[in-house]
Short mmCIF file of C-alpha atoms and ligand atoms in Angstrom, two decimals:
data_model
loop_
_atom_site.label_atom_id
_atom_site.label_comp_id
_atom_site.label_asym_id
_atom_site.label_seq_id
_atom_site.Cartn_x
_atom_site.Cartn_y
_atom_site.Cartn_z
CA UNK A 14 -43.42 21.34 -75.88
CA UNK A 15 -45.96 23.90 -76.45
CA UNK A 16 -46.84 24.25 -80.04
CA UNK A 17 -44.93 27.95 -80.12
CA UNK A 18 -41.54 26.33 -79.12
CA UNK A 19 -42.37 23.63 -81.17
CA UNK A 20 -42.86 25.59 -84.03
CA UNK A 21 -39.58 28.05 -83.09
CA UNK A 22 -37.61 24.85 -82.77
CA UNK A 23 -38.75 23.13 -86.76
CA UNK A 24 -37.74 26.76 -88.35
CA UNK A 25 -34.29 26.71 -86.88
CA UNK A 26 -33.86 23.57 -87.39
CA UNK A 27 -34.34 23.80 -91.05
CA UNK A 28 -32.30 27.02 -91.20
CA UNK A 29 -29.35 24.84 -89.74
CA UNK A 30 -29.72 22.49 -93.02
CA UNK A 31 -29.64 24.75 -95.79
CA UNK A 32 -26.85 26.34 -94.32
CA UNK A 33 -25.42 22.99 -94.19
CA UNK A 34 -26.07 22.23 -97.63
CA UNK A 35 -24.74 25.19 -98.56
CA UNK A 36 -21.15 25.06 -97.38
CA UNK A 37 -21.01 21.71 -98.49
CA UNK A 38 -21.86 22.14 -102.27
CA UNK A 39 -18.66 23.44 -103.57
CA UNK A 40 -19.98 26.26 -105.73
CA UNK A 41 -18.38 25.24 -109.82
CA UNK A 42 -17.07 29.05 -110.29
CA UNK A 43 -14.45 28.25 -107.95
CA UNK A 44 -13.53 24.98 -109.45
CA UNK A 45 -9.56 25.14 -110.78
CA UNK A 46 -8.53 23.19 -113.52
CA UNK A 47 -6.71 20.61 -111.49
CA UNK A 48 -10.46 19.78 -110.38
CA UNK A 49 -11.80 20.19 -113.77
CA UNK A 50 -9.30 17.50 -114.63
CA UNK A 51 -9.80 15.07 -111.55
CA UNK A 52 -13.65 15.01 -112.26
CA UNK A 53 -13.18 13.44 -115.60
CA UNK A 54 -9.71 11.55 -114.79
CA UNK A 55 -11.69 9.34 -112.44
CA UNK A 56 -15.21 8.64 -114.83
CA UNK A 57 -14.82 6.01 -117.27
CA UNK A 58 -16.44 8.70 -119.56
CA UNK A 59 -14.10 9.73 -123.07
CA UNK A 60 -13.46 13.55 -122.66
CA UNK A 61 -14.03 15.71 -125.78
CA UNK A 62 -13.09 19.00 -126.19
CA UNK A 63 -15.64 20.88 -128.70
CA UNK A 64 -14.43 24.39 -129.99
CA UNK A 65 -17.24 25.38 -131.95
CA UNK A 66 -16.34 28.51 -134.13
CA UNK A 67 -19.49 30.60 -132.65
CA UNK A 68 -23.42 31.05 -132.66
CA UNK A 69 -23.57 33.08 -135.58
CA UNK A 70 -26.31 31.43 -137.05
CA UNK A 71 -29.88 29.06 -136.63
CA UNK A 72 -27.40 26.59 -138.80
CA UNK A 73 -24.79 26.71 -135.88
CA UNK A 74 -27.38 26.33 -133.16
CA UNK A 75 -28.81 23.11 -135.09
CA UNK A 76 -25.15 21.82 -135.36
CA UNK A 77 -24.19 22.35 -131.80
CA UNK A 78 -26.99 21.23 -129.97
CA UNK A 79 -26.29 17.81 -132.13
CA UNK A 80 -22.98 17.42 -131.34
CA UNK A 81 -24.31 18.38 -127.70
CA UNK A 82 -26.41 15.41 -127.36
CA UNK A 83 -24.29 13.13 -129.08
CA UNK A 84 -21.91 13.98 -126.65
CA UNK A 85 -23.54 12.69 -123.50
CA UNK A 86 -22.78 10.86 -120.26
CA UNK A 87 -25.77 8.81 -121.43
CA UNK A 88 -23.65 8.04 -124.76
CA UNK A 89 -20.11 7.60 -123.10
CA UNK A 90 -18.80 11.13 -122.97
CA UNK A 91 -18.10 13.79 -121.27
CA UNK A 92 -18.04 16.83 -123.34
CA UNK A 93 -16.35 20.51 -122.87
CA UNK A 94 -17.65 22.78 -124.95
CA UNK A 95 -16.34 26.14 -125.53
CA UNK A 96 -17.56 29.06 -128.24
CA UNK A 97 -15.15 30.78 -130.46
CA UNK A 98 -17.48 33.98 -131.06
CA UNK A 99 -16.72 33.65 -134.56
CA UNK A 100 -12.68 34.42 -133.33
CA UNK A 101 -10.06 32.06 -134.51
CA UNK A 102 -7.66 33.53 -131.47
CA UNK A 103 -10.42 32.07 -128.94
CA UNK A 104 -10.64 28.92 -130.91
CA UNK A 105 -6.86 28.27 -130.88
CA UNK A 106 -6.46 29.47 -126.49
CA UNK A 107 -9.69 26.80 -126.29
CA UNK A 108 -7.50 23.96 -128.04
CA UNK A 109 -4.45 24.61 -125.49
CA UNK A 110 -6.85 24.19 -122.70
CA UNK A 111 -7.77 21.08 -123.70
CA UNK A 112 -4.61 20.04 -124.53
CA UNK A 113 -3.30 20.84 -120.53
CA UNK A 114 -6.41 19.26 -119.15
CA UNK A 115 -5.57 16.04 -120.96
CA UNK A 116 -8.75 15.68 -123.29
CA UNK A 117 -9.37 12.31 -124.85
CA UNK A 118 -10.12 13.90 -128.32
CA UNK A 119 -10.47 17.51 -129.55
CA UNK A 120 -13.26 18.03 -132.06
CA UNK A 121 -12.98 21.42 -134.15
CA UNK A 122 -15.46 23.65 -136.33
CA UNK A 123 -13.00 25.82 -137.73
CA UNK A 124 -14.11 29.23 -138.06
CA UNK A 125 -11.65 30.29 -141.11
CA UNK A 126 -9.44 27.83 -143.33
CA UNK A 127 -6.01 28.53 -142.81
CA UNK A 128 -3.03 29.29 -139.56
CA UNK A 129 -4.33 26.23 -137.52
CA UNK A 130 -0.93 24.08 -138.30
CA UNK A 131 1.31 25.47 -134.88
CA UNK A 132 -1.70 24.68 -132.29
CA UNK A 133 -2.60 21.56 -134.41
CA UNK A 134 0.96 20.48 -133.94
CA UNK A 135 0.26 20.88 -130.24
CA UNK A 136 -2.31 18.48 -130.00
CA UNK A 137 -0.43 15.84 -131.91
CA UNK A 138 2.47 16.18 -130.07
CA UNK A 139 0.53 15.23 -126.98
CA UNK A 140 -0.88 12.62 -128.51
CA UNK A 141 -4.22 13.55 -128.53
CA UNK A 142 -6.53 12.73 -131.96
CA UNK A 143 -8.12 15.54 -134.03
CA UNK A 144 -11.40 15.59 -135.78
CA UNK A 145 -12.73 18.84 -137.41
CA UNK A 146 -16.23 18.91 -138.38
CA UNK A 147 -18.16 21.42 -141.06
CA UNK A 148 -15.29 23.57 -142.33
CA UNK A 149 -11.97 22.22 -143.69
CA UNK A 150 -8.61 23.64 -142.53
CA UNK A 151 -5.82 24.13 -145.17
CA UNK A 152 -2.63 22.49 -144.51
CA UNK A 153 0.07 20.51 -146.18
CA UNK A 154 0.03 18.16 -143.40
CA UNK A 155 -3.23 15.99 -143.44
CA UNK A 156 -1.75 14.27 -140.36
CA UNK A 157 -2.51 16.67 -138.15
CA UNK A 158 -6.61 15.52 -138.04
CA UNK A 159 -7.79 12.01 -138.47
CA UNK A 160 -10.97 12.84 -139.73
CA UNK A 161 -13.18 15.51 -141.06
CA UNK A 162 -16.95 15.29 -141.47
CA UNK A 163 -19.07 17.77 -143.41
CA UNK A 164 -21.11 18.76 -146.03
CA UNK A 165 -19.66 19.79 -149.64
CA UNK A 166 -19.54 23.49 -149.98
CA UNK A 167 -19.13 23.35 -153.64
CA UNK A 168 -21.55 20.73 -154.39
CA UNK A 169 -23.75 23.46 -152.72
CA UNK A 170 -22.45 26.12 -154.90
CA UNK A 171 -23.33 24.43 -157.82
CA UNK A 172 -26.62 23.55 -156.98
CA UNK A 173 -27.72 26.92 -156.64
CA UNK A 174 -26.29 27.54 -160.17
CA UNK A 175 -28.32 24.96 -161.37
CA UNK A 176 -31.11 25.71 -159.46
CA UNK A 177 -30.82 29.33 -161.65
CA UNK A 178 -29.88 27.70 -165.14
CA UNK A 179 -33.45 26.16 -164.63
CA UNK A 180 -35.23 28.38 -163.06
CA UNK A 181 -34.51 30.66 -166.71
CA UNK A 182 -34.42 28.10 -168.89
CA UNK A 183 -36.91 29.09 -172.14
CA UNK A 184 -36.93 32.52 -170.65
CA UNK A 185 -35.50 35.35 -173.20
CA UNK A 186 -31.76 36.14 -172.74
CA UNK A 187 -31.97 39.51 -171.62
CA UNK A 188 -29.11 40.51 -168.41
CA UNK A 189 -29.60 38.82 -165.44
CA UNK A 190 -28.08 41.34 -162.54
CA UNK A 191 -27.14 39.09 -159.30
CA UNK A 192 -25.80 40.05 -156.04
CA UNK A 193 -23.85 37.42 -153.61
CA UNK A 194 -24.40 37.89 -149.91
CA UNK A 195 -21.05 35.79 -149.08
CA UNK A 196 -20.00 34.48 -145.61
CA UNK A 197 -17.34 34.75 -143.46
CA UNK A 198 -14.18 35.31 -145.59
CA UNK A 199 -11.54 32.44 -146.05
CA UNK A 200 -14.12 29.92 -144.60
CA UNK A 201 -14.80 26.76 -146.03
CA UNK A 202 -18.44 27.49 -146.80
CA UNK A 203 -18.05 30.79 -148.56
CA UNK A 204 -15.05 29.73 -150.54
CA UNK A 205 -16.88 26.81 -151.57
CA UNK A 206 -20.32 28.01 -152.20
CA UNK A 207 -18.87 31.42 -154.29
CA UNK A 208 -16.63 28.99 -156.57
CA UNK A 209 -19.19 26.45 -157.21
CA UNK A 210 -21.80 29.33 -158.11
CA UNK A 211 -19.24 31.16 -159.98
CA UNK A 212 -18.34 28.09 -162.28
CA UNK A 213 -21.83 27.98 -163.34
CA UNK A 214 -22.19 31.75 -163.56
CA UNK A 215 -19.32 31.87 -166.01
CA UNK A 216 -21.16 29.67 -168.16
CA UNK A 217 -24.09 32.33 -169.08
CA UNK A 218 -23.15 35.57 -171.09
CA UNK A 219 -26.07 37.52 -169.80
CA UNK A 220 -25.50 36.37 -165.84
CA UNK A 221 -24.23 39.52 -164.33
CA UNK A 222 -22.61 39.78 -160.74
CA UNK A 223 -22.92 43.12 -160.01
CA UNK A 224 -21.38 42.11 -156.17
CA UNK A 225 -19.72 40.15 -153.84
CA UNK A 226 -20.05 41.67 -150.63
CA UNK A 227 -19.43 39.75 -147.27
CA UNK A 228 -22.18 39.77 -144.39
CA UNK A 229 -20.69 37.27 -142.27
CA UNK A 230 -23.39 34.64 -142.02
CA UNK A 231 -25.09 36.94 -139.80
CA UNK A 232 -28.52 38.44 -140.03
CA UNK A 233 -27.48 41.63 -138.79
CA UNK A 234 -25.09 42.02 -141.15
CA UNK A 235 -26.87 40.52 -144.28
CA UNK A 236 -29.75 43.44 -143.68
CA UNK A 237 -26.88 46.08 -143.51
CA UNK A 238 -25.23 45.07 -146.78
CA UNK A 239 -28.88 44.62 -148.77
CA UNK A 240 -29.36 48.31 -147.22
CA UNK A 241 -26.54 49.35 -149.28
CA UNK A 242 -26.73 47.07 -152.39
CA UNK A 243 -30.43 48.42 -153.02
CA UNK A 244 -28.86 51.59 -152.48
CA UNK A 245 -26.57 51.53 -155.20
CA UNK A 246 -28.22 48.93 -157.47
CA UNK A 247 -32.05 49.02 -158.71
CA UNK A 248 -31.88 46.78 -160.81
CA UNK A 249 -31.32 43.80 -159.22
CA UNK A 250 -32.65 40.66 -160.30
CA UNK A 251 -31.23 37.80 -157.55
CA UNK A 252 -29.84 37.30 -154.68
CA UNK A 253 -27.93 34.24 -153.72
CA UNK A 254 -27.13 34.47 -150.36
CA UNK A 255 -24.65 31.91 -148.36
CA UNK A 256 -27.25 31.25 -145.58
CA UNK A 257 -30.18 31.85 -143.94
CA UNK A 258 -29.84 33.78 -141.70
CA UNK A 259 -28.10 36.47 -143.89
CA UNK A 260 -31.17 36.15 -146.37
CA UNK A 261 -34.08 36.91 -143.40
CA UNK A 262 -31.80 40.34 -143.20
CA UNK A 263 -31.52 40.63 -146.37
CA UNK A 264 -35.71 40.04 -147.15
CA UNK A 265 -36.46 42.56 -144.26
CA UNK A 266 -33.89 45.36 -146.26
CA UNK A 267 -35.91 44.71 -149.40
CA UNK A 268 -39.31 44.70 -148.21
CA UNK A 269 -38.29 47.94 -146.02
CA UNK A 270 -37.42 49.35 -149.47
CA UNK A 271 -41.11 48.48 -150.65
CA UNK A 272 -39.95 45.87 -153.24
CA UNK A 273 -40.96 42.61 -153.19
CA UNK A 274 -39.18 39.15 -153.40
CA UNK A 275 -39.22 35.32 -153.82
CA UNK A 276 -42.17 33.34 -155.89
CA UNK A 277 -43.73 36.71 -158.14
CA UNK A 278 -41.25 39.09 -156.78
CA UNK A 279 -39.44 41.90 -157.45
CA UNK A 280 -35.86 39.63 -156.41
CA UNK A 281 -35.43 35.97 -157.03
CA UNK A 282 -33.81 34.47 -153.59
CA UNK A 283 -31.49 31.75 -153.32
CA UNK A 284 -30.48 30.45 -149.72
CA UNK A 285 -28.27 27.96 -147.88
CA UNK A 286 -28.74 25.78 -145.43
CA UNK A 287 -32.76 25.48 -145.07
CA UNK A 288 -33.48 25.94 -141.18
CA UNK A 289 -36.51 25.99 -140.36
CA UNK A 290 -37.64 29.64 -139.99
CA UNK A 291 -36.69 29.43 -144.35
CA UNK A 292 -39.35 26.82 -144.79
CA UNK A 293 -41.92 29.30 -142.87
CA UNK A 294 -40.40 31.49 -145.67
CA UNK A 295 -40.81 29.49 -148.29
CA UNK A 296 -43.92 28.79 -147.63
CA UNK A 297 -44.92 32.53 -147.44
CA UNK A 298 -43.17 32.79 -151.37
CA UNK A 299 -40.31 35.21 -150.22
CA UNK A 300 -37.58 32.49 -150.73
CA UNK A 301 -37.40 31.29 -153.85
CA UNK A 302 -35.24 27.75 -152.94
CA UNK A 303 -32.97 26.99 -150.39
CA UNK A 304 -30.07 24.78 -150.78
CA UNK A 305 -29.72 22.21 -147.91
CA UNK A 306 -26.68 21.96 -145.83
CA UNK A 307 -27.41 19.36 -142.67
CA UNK A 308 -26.32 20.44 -139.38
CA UNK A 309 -27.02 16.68 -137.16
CA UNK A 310 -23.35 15.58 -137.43
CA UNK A 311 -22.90 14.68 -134.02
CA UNK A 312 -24.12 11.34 -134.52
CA UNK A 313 -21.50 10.81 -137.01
CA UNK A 314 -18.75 12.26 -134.72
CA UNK A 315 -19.42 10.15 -131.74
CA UNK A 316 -19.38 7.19 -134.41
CA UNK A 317 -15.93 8.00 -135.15
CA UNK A 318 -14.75 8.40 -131.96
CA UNK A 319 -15.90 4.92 -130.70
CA UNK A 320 -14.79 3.15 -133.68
CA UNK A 321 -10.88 5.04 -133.29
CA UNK A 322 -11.95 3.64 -129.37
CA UNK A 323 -12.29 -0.04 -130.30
CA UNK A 324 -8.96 0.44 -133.00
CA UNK A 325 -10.68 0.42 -136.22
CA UNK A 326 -10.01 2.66 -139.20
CA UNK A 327 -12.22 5.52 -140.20
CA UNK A 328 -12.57 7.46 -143.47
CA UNK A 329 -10.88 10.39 -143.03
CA UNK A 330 -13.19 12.13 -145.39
CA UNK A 331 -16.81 11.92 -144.74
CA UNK A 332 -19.58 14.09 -146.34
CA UNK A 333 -22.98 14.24 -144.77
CA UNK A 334 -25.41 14.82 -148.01
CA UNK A 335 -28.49 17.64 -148.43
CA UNK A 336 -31.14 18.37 -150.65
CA UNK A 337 -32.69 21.42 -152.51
CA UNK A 338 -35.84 22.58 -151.42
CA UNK A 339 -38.20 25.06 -153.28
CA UNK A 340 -40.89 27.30 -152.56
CA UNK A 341 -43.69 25.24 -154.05
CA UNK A 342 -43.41 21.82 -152.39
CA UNK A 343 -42.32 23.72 -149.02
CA UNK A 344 -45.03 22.47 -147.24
CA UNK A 345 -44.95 19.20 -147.58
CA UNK A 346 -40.83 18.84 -147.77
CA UNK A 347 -40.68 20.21 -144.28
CA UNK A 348 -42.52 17.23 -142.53
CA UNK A 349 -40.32 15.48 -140.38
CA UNK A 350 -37.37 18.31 -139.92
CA UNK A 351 -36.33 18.57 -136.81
CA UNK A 352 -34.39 22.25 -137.04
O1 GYE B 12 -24.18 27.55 -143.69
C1 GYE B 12 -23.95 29.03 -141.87
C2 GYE B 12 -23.05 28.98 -140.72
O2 GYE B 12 -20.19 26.44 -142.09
C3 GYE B 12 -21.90 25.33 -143.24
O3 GYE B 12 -21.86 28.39 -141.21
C4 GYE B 12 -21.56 26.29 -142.18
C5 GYE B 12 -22.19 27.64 -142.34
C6 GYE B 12 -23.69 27.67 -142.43
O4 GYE B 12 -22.90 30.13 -140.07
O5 GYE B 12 -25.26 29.27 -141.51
#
């Protein structure tokens, strides 16, 4: 062969592979459920179905990529994973689809408290074991999960009070003016962090809460609300705000309105959940404290499941535990954090 043909002969003779390969890999977009179901039917592998309630936040991200890993075919598992975008209709269609692909467990984060009993009813009917993680549902019928895992909203709540009763303590008594940036309505974490501030509030005469206005755990929205709470209010002496994420909006509104904020400021700022873009705040003085709410509960999850696996009893209550961090000791508290 001259080295022309020979060279002719090697390019269509690769072209004929990939072509090959091609029609052979069957492409995943075309992949019906009945496959969907085969795959995992015939893998040893436990299948979980994960409705997460959205990615609303650096807090969700943390807690999704932990359940993610947890989750692995390295660990046993083989997850499907589907996001709610912050919809409670999405999150309930999600659970039916697991339920008619047979799941071996269906793990929730619901995104509000309450109208989960009809679907939940579903799943027990076909036999298949709930576990919600983060926020609570509300039902009469505890039945209907086997276990929850979470942190304790209210605990939170009340820390930040504290945190405040502190903070003035030996100051004079003059009127403290507060605004609450809340979260979603009807969820777990903004029912429980407004009550558990608000019993501690209700101690003090001169705490004022001027507002309660919701920005949905969302920067976005936490920068719109400050926008208009500056607007009407110039007076204000704290914010508590239900998470992070809501608070960088909110810090950007104030700073756009050339006050200041945190450690000196202008506005004394009290956060949730202490990712770690709020420690890089912190550390700068704009947040005042942020109350810790751990995300990494996929390791406890998966526990769980393989002890319900093996027969045993679990807790069906089980609170993962956080800290408060403060401005000062930012630095050094943040060693070691891995979100
Ligand atoms: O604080 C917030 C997220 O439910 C504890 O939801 C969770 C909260 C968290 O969007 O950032």
């Amino acid at each position: 062969m001259s080295k022309n043909v020979r060279i002719v002969f090697w390019i269509f003779f690769i072209g004929l592979i990939t072509l090959a390969s091609c029609s052979l890999r069957p492409s995943k977009n075309f992949q019906s459920n009945e496959t969907v179901k085969a795959e995992h039917m015939d893998s040893d592998l436990i299948i979980v179905g994960f409705s997460q309630l959205g990615s609303e936040s650096d807090w969700r991200t943390a807690n999704t990529k932990s359940i993610q890993n947890a989750f692995s075919k390295k660990n046993g598992f083989s997850l499907i994973f589907s996001n709610g975008r912050q919809r409670q209709e999405n999150q309930i269609k999600a659970i039916r689809s697991f339920i008619f692909q047979e799941v071996d467990y269906i793990v929730i984060a619901p995104v509000t408290e309450t109208g989960w009993d009809t679907v939940l009813q579903e799943a027990k009917q076909a036999g298949i074991p709930v576990i919600i993680v983060d926020r609570m549902i509300e039902t009469e019928d505890d039945s209907l999960y086997v276990a929850w895992v979470g942190t304790d909203k209210y605990a939170e709540g009340s820390r930040a009070g504290q945190w405040l009763e502190q903070h003035l303590k030996g100051k004079n008594n003059d009127t403290i003016n507060i605004v609450v940036l809340e979260g979603t309505p009807n969820s777990t974490a903004q029912i429980g962090r407004s009550k558990g501030f608000e019993d501690i509030a209700k101690k003090h005469k001169n705490w004022n809460i001027l507002a309660r206005e919701n920005g949905d755990f969302t920067k976005a929205k936490g920068k719109e609300v400050m926008e208009k709470l500056l607007q009407k209010y110039d007076d204000i002496d704290v914010l508590v705000s239900q998470n992070d994420d809501m608070t960088f909006g909110a810090i950007e509104a104030i700073r756009e309105m050339g006050l200041t904020c945190g450690v000196n400021g202008d506005i004394t700022i009290i956060s949730f959940d202490a990712v770690s873009e709020a420690f890089d705040k912190m550390e700068e003085g704009l947040i005042n404290v942020d109350i810790e709410c751990n995300p990494l509960q996929g390791p406890m999850i998966a526990q769980i499941i393989g002890r319900l696996e093996r027969g045993e009893k679990v807790e069906k209550i089980s609170y993962v535990t956080g800290k408060v961090f403060e401005a000062e000791r930012a630095s050094r508290d943040r060693i070691g954090r891995s979100y």
